[in-house]
Coordinates of N, CA and C in Angstrom, one line a residue:
M1 N 64.1 62.3 -15.3 CA 64.2 61.8 -16.7 C 63.8 60.3 -16.7
E2 N 62.8 60.0 -17.5 CA 62.3 58.7 -17.6 C 63.2 57.9 -18.6
C3 N 63.5 56.7 -18.3 CA 64.3 55.9 -19.2 C 63.5 54.7 -19.7
H4 N 63.3 54.6 -21.0 CA 62.7 53.4 -21.6 C 63.7 52.5 -22.2
S5 N 63.8 51.4 -21.6 CA 64.8 50.4 -22.1 C 64.2 49.6 -23.2
L6 N 64.9 49.6 -24.3 CA 64.5 48.9 -25.5 C 65.1 47.5 -25.5
L7 N 65.9 47.2 -24.5 CA 66.5 45.8 -24.5 C 65.4 44.8 -24.1
R8 N 65.5 43.7 -24.7 CA 64.5 42.6 -24.4 C 65.2 41.7 -23.4
T9 N 64.3 41.1 -22.6 CA 64.9 40.1 -21.7 C 65.1 38.8 -22.5
D10 N 65.8 37.9 -21.9 CA 66.1 36.6 -22.6 C 64.8 35.9 -22.9
K11 N 63.9 35.9 -22.0 CA 62.6 35.3 -22.2 C 61.8 35.9 -23.3
E12 N 61.8 37.2 -23.4 CA 61.1 37.9 -24.5 C 61.7 37.6 -25.8
F13 N 63.0 37.6 -25.9 CA 63.7 37.2 -27.1 C 63.5 35.8 -27.5
A14 N 63.5 34.9 -26.5 CA 63.2 33.5 -26.8 C 61.8 33.3 -27.4
E15 N 60.8 34.0 -26.8 CA 59.4 33.9 -27.3 C 59.4 34.5 -28.8
L16 N 60.0 35.6 -29.0 CA 60.0 36.2 -30.3 C 60.7 35.2 -31.3
Y17 N 61.8 34.6 -30.9 CA 62.5 33.7 -31.8 C 61.6 32.5 -32.1
Q18 N 60.9 32.0 -31.1 CA 60.0 30.8 -31.4 C 58.9 31.2 -32.3
R19 N 58.4 32.4 -32.2 CA 57.3 32.9 -33.0 C 57.7 33.1 -34.5
R20 N 58.9 33.6 -34.7 CA 59.3 34.1 -36.1 C 60.5 33.3 -36.7
A21 N 61.1 32.4 -36.1 CA 62.2 31.7 -36.6 C 61.9 30.9 -37.9
D22 N 60.7 30.3 -38.0 CA 60.3 29.6 -39.2 C 60.0 30.6 -40.3
L23 N 59.4 31.7 -40.1 CA 59.2 32.7 -41.1 C 60.6 33.2 -41.7
V24 N 61.5 33.5 -40.8 CA 62.8 34.0 -41.3 C 63.5 32.9 -42.1
Y25 N 63.5 31.6 -41.6 CA 64.1 30.5 -42.3 C 63.6 30.3 -43.7
R26 N 62.3 30.3 -43.8 CA 61.6 30.1 -45.1 C 62.0 31.2 -46.1
L27 N 62.0 32.5 -45.6 CA 62.3 33.6 -46.5 C 63.8 33.5 -46.9
C28 N 64.7 33.1 -46.0 CA 66.1 33.0 -46.4 C 66.3 31.9 -47.4
F29 N 65.5 30.8 -47.2 CA 65.6 29.6 -48.1 C 65.2 30.0 -49.5
I30 N 64.2 30.8 -49.6 CA 63.7 31.3 -51.0 C 64.8 32.0 -51.7
Y31 N 65.5 32.9 -51.0 CA 66.6 33.7 -51.6 C 67.9 32.8 -51.8
L32 N 68.3 32.2 -50.8 CA 69.7 31.6 -50.8 C 69.7 30.1 -51.2
K33 N 68.6 29.4 -51.1 CA 68.5 28.0 -51.6 C 69.6 27.0 -51.1
N34 N 70.2 27.4 -50.0 CA 71.3 26.5 -49.5 C 71.1 26.5 -48.0
P35 N 70.9 25.3 -47.4 CA 70.6 25.2 -46.0 C 71.7 25.8 -45.1
V36 N 72.9 25.6 -45.5 CA 74.0 26.2 -44.6 C 74.0 27.7 -44.7
D37 N 73.8 28.3 -45.9 CA 73.8 29.8 -46.0 C 72.5 30.3 -45.2
V38 N 71.4 29.5 -45.3 CA 70.2 29.9 -44.7 C 70.3 30.0 -43.2
E39 N 71.0 29.0 -42.6 CA 71.2 29.0 -41.2 C 72.0 30.2 -40.7
D40 N 73.1 30.5 -41.5 CA 73.9 31.6 -41.2 C 73.1 32.9 -41.3
A41 N 72.2 33.0 -42.3 CA 71.4 34.2 -42.5 C 70.4 34.4 -41.4
V42 N 69.8 33.3 -41.0 CA 68.8 33.4 -39.9 C 69.5 33.9 -38.6
Q43 N 70.7 33.3 -38.3 CA 71.4 33.8 -37.2 C 71.8 35.3 -37.3
S44 N 72.2 35.7 -38.4 CA 72.5 37.1 -38.6 C 71.3 38.0 -38.5
V45 N 70.2 37.6 -39.0 CA 69.0 38.4 -38.9 C 68.6 38.6 -37.4
F46 N 68.6 37.5 -36.6 CA 68.3 37.7 -35.2 C 69.3 38.4 -34.4
L47 N 70.6 38.4 -34.9 CA 71.6 39.2 -34.2 C 71.3 40.7 -34.5
K48 N 70.9 41.0 -35.7 CA 70.5 42.4 -36.0 C 69.3 42.8 -35.1
L49 N 68.4 41.9 -34.9 CA 67.3 42.2 -34.0 C 67.7 42.5 -32.6
I50 N 68.7 41.7 -32.1 CA 69.2 41.9 -30.7 C 69.9 43.3 -30.6
K51 N 70.6 43.6 -31.7 CA 71.3 44.9 -31.7 C 70.4 46.1 -32.0
A52 N 69.3 45.9 -32.6 CA 68.4 47.0 -33.0 C 67.8 47.6 -31.8
P53 N 68.0 48.9 -31.6 CA 67.4 49.6 -30.5 C 66.0 50.1 -30.8
M54 N 65.1 49.1 -31.0 CA 63.7 49.5 -31.3 C 62.7 48.7 -30.6
A55 N 61.5 49.2 -30.5 CA 60.4 48.4 -29.9 C 59.3 48.3 -31.0
F56 N 58.7 47.2 -31.1 CA 57.6 47.0 -32.1 C 56.3 47.4 -31.5
N57 N 55.5 48.0 -32.4 CA 54.2 48.5 -32.0 C 53.2 47.3 -31.7
D58 N 53.3 46.3 -32.6 CA 52.5 45.1 -32.4 C 53.1 43.9 -33.1
L59 N 52.5 42.8 -33.1 CA 53.0 41.6 -33.8 C 53.2 41.7 -35.3
E60 N 52.3 42.5 -35.9 CA 52.4 42.7 -37.4 C 53.6 43.6 -37.7
H61 N 53.9 44.5 -36.8 CA 55.1 45.4 -37.0 C 56.3 44.5 -36.9
E62 N 56.3 43.7 -35.9 CA 57.5 42.8 -35.7 C 57.7 41.9 -36.9
K63 N 56.6 41.3 -37.4 CA 56.7 40.4 -38.6 C 57.2 41.1 -39.8
A64 N 56.6 42.3 -40.0 CA 57.0 43.1 -41.2 C 58.5 43.5 -41.1
W65 N 58.9 43.9 -39.9 CA 60.4 44.3 -39.7 C 61.3 43.1 -40.0
L66 N 60.9 42.0 -39.5 CA 61.7 40.8 -39.8 C 61.7 40.4 -41.2
T67 N 60.6 40.5 -41.9 CA 60.5 40.2 -43.3 C 61.4 41.1 -44.2
V68 N 61.3 42.4 -43.9 CA 62.1 43.4 -44.7 C 63.6 43.2 -44.4
T69 N 63.9 43.0 -43.1 CA 65.3 42.9 -42.7 C 65.9 41.6 -43.3
T70 N 65.1 40.5 -43.3 CA 65.6 39.3 -43.9 C 65.8 39.4 -45.4
R71 N 64.8 40.0 -46.1 CA 64.9 40.2 -47.5 C 66.2 41.1 -47.8
N72 N 66.4 42.1 -47.1 CA 67.5 43.0 -47.4 C 68.8 42.3 -47.1
Y73 N 68.9 41.5 -46.0 CA 70.1 40.8 -45.7 C 70.4 39.8 -46.8
C74 N 69.4 39.0 -47.2 CA 69.6 38.0 -48.2 C 70.1 38.6 -49.6
K75 N 69.5 39.8 -49.9 CA 69.9 40.5 -51.1 C 71.4 40.9 -51.0
D76 N 71.8 41.4 -49.8 CA 73.2 41.8 -49.6 C 74.1 40.6 -49.8
I77 N 73.7 39.4 -49.3 CA 74.5 38.2 -49.4 C 74.6 37.9 -50.9
L78 N 73.5 37.9 -51.6 CA 73.6 37.5 -53.0 C 74.4 38.5 -53.8
K79 N 74.5 39.7 -53.4 CA 75.4 40.7 -54.1 C 76.8 40.7 -53.7
S80 N 77.1 39.9 -52.6 CA 78.5 40.0 -52.1 C 79.5 39.4 -53.0
W81 N 80.7 39.7 -52.8 CA 81.8 39.2 -53.6 C 81.9 37.7 -53.6
W82 N 81.8 37.1 -52.4 CA 81.9 35.7 -52.2 C 80.8 35.0 -53.0
T83 N 79.6 35.4 -52.9 CA 78.5 34.8 -53.6 C 78.6 34.9 -55.2
S84 N 79.0 36.1 -55.6 CA 79.0 36.3 -57.1 C 80.2 35.6 -57.7
R85 N 81.2 35.2 -57.0 CA 82.4 34.6 -57.6 C 82.7 33.2 -57.3
R86 N 81.8 32.6 -56.5 CA 82.0 31.2 -56.3 C 81.4 30.3 -57.3
V87 N 81.9 29.1 -57.4 CA 81.4 28.2 -58.5 C 80.2 27.4 -58.0
A88 N 79.2 27.2 -58.8 CA 78.0 26.4 -58.4 C 78.4 25.0 -58.3
L89 N 77.7 24.3 -57.4 CA 78.0 22.9 -57.2 C 77.6 22.0 -58.5
E90 N 76.6 22.5 -59.2 CA 76.2 21.7 -60.4 C 77.3 21.7 -61.4
T91 N 78.3 22.6 -61.4 CA 79.3 22.6 -62.4 C 80.5 21.7 -62.0
L92 N 80.5 21.2 -60.8 CA 81.6 20.4 -60.4 C 81.4 18.9 -60.9
P93 N 82.4 18.2 -61.2 CA 82.2 16.8 -61.7 C 81.6 15.9 -60.8
D94 N 82.0 15.8 -59.5 CA 81.4 14.9 -58.6 C 80.6 15.7 -57.5
I95 N 79.4 15.6 -57.5 CA 78.6 16.4 -56.6 C 78.3 15.5 -55.4
V96 N 78.7 16.1 -54.2 CA 78.4 15.4 -53.0 C 77.0 15.9 -52.6
S97 N 76.1 14.9 -52.4 CA 74.7 15.4 -52.1 C 74.7 15.8 -50.6
W98 N 73.9 16.8 -50.3 CA 73.7 17.1 -48.9 C 72.7 16.2 -48.3
N99 N 72.4 16.3 -47.1 CA 71.7 15.3 -46.3 C 70.4 14.8 -46.8
G100 N 70.1 14.9 -48.0 CA 68.9 14.4 -48.6 C 67.7 15.2 -48.4
E101 N 67.8 16.3 -47.8 CA 66.6 17.2 -47.6 C 66.3 18.0 -48.8
E102 N 65.5 17.5 -49.7 CA 65.1 18.3 -50.8 C 63.9 19.2 -50.5
P103 N 63.8 20.3 -51.1 CA 62.5 21.1 -50.9 C 61.3 20.2 -51.3
S104 N 60.4 20.2 -50.4 CA 59.2 19.3 -50.6 C 58.3 19.9 -51.6
G105 N 57.8 19.0 -52.5 CA 56.8 19.4 -53.4 C 57.3 20.0 -54.7
K106 N 56.6 19.7 -55.8 CA 56.9 20.2 -57.1 C 56.7 21.7 -57.2
V107 N 55.6 22.2 -56.5 CA 55.3 23.6 -56.6 C 56.4 24.5 -56.0
I108 N 56.8 24.1 -54.8 CA 57.8 24.9 -54.1 C 59.1 24.9 -54.9
T109 N 59.5 23.8 -55.5 CA 60.7 23.7 -56.4 C 60.6 24.6 -57.6
K110 N 59.4 24.6 -58.2 CA 59.2 25.5 -59.4 C 59.2 26.9 -58.9
L111 N 58.6 27.2 -57.8 CA 58.5 28.6 -57.3 C 59.9 29.1 -57.0
L112 N 60.8 28.3 -56.5 CA 62.1 28.7 -56.2 C 62.9 29.0 -57.5
S113 N 62.5 28.4 -58.6 CA 63.3 28.6 -59.8 C 62.8 29.9 -60.6
L114 N 61.8 30.5 -60.1 CA 61.3 31.7 -60.8 C 62.2 32.9 -60.5
P115 N 62.2 33.9 -61.3 CA 63.0 35.1 -61.0 C 62.6 35.7 -59.7
E116 N 63.5 36.4 -59.0 CA 63.3 36.9 -57.6 C 62.1 37.7 -57.5
K117 N 61.8 38.6 -58.4 CA 60.6 39.5 -58.3 C 59.3 38.7 -58.3
Y118 N 59.2 37.6 -58.9 CA 58.0 36.8 -58.9 C 57.9 35.9 -57.7
K119 N 59.0 35.2 -57.4 CA 59.0 34.3 -56.3 C 58.7 35.0 -54.9
T120 N 59.3 36.1 -54.7 CA 59.1 36.9 -53.5 C 57.6 37.3 -53.3
V121 N 57.1 37.8 -54.4 CA 55.7 38.3 -54.3 C 54.8 37.1 -54.1
L122 N 55.0 36.0 -54.9 CA 54.1 34.8 -54.8 C 54.2 34.2 -53.4
Y123 N 55.4 34.2 -52.9 CA 55.6 33.6 -51.5 C 54.9 34.4 -50.5
L124 N 55.1 35.7 -50.5 CA 54.5 36.5 -49.5 C 53.0 36.5 -49.6
Y125 N 52.4 36.4 -50.8 CA 51.0 36.4 -51.0 C 50.4 35.0 -50.6
Y126 N 51.0 33.9 -51.1 CA 50.3 32.6 -50.8 C 50.8 31.9 -49.6
F127 N 52.0 32.1 -49.2 CA 52.5 31.3 -48.0 C 52.4 32.2 -46.7
E128 N 52.7 33.5 -46.8 CA 52.6 34.3 -45.6 C 51.3 35.0 -45.5
E129 N 50.5 34.9 -46.6 CA 49.1 35.5 -46.6 C 49.1 37.0 -46.4
Y130 N 50.0 37.7 -46.9 CA 50.0 39.2 -46.9 C 49.0 39.6 -48.0
T131 N 48.4 40.8 -47.9 CA 47.6 41.4 -48.9 C 48.5 42.1 -49.9
V132 N 47.9 42.4 -51.1 CA 48.7 43.1 -52.1 C 49.2 44.4 -51.5
K133 N 48.3 45.1 -50.8 CA 48.7 46.4 -50.2 C 49.9 46.3 -49.3
E134 N 49.9 45.2 -48.4 CA 50.9 45.0 -47.4 C 52.2 44.7 -48.1
I135 N 52.2 43.9 -49.2 CA 53.4 43.5 -49.9 C 54.0 44.7 -50.6
A136 N 53.1 45.6 -51.2 CA 53.5 46.8 -51.8 C 54.3 47.7 -50.8
E137 N 53.8 47.8 -49.6 CA 54.4 48.6 -48.6 C 55.8 48.0 -48.2
M138 N 55.8 46.7 -48.0 CA 57.0 46.1 -47.6 C 58.1 46.2 -48.6
L139 N 57.8 46.0 -49.9 CA 58.7 46.0 -51.0 C 58.9 47.3 -51.6
E140 N 58.2 48.3 -51.1 CA 58.2 49.7 -51.6 C 58.0 49.7 -53.1
R141 N 56.9 49.1 -53.5 CA 56.5 49.1 -54.9 C 55.0 49.5 -54.9
K142 N 54.5 49.9 -56.1 CA 53.1 50.2 -56.3 C 52.3 48.9 -56.2
E143 N 51.0 49.1 -55.8 CA 50.1 47.9 -55.7 C 49.9 47.3 -57.1
S144 N 49.8 48.2 -58.1 CA 49.6 47.7 -59.5 C 50.8 46.9 -59.9
T145 N 52.0 47.3 -59.5 CA 53.2 46.5 -59.8 C 53.1 45.1 -59.2
I146 N 52.7 45.1 -57.9 CA 52.6 43.8 -57.2 C 51.5 42.9 -57.9
Q147 N 50.4 43.5 -58.3 CA 49.4 42.7 -59.0 C 49.9 42.2 -60.3
T148 N 50.6 43.0 -61.0 CA 51.2 42.5 -62.3 C 52.2 41.4 -62.1
Q149 N 53.0 41.5 -61.0 CA 54.0 40.5 -60.8 C 53.4 39.2 -60.3
L150 N 52.3 39.3 -59.5 CA 51.5 38.1 -59.1 C 51.0 37.4 -60.3
S151 N 50.4 38.2 -61.2 CA 49.7 37.6 -62.4 C 50.8 36.9 -63.3
R152 N 51.9 37.7 -63.5 CA 52.9 37.1 -64.4 C 53.6 35.9 -63.7
G153 N 53.8 36.0 -62.4 CA 54.4 34.9 -61.7 C 53.5 33.6 -61.7
R154 N 52.2 33.8 -61.6 CA 51.2 32.7 -61.6 C 51.3 32.1 -63.0
K155 N 51.3 32.9 -64.1 CA 51.4 32.4 -65.4 C 52.7 31.5 -65.7
R156 N 53.8 32.1 -65.2 CA 55.1 31.4 -65.4 C 55.1 30.1 -64.6
L157 N 54.5 30.1 -63.4 CA 54.5 28.9 -62.6 C 53.6 27.9 -63.2
K158 N 52.5 28.3 -63.7 CA 51.5 27.4 -64.4 C 52.2 26.8 -65.6
I159 N 52.9 27.5 -66.4 CA 53.6 26.9 -67.5 C 54.7 25.9 -67.1
D160 N 55.4 26.3 -66.0 CA 56.5 25.4 -65.5 C 55.9 24.1 -64.9
L161 N 54.7 24.2 -64.4 CA 54.1 23.0 -63.8 C 53.3 22.2 -64.8
G162 N 53.2 22.7 -66.0 CA 52.5 21.9 -67.0 C 51.0 22.3 -67.2
G163 N 50.6 23.4 -66.6 CA 49.3 23.9 -66.8 C 48.2 23.3 -66.0
N164 N 48.5 22.4 -65.0 CA 47.4 21.7 -64.3 C 47.2 22.4 -62.9
Y165 N 47.9 23.4 -62.5 CA 47.7 24.0 -61.2 C 47.0 25.3 -61.4
F166 N 46.4 25.8 -60.3 CA 45.6 27.0 -60.2 C 44.4 26.9 -61.1
E167 N 43.9 25.8 -61.4 CA 42.7 25.7 -62.2 C 41.6 25.1 -61.4

């Protein structure tokens, strides 16, 4: 009986982490918008990877698995009791600023303020350079839906930015 171990060595996992940690961090930041929550989410996603008894076919399969797992994990966090019932910092009288790291650029700030269905599609298309077909497969939506969300997202972003971008 042949035994195929799906466990990764420490070196393989370290290489995988180096390759994909930035991707997972950026995706988590789009959803959660809080560096502390993002760091927890990144850790949890990679723990899921350690526990997942699976082998990837290639680097694209690995990237797609991490993208979908990250998206699902962040959505679960956003739906959780803790997230839905806590008070936003903006509503508190004295806001203690975090370490001064603001999202860089006006475009990314406006992108983060879009509804989830637009920002996810725009991010995957423009920042991760996925095709419409690949995004449709990852998000389990029709290609036409992705194209419509890209178009509407671009229009909303253009309006938010004052109409000077994407021209």
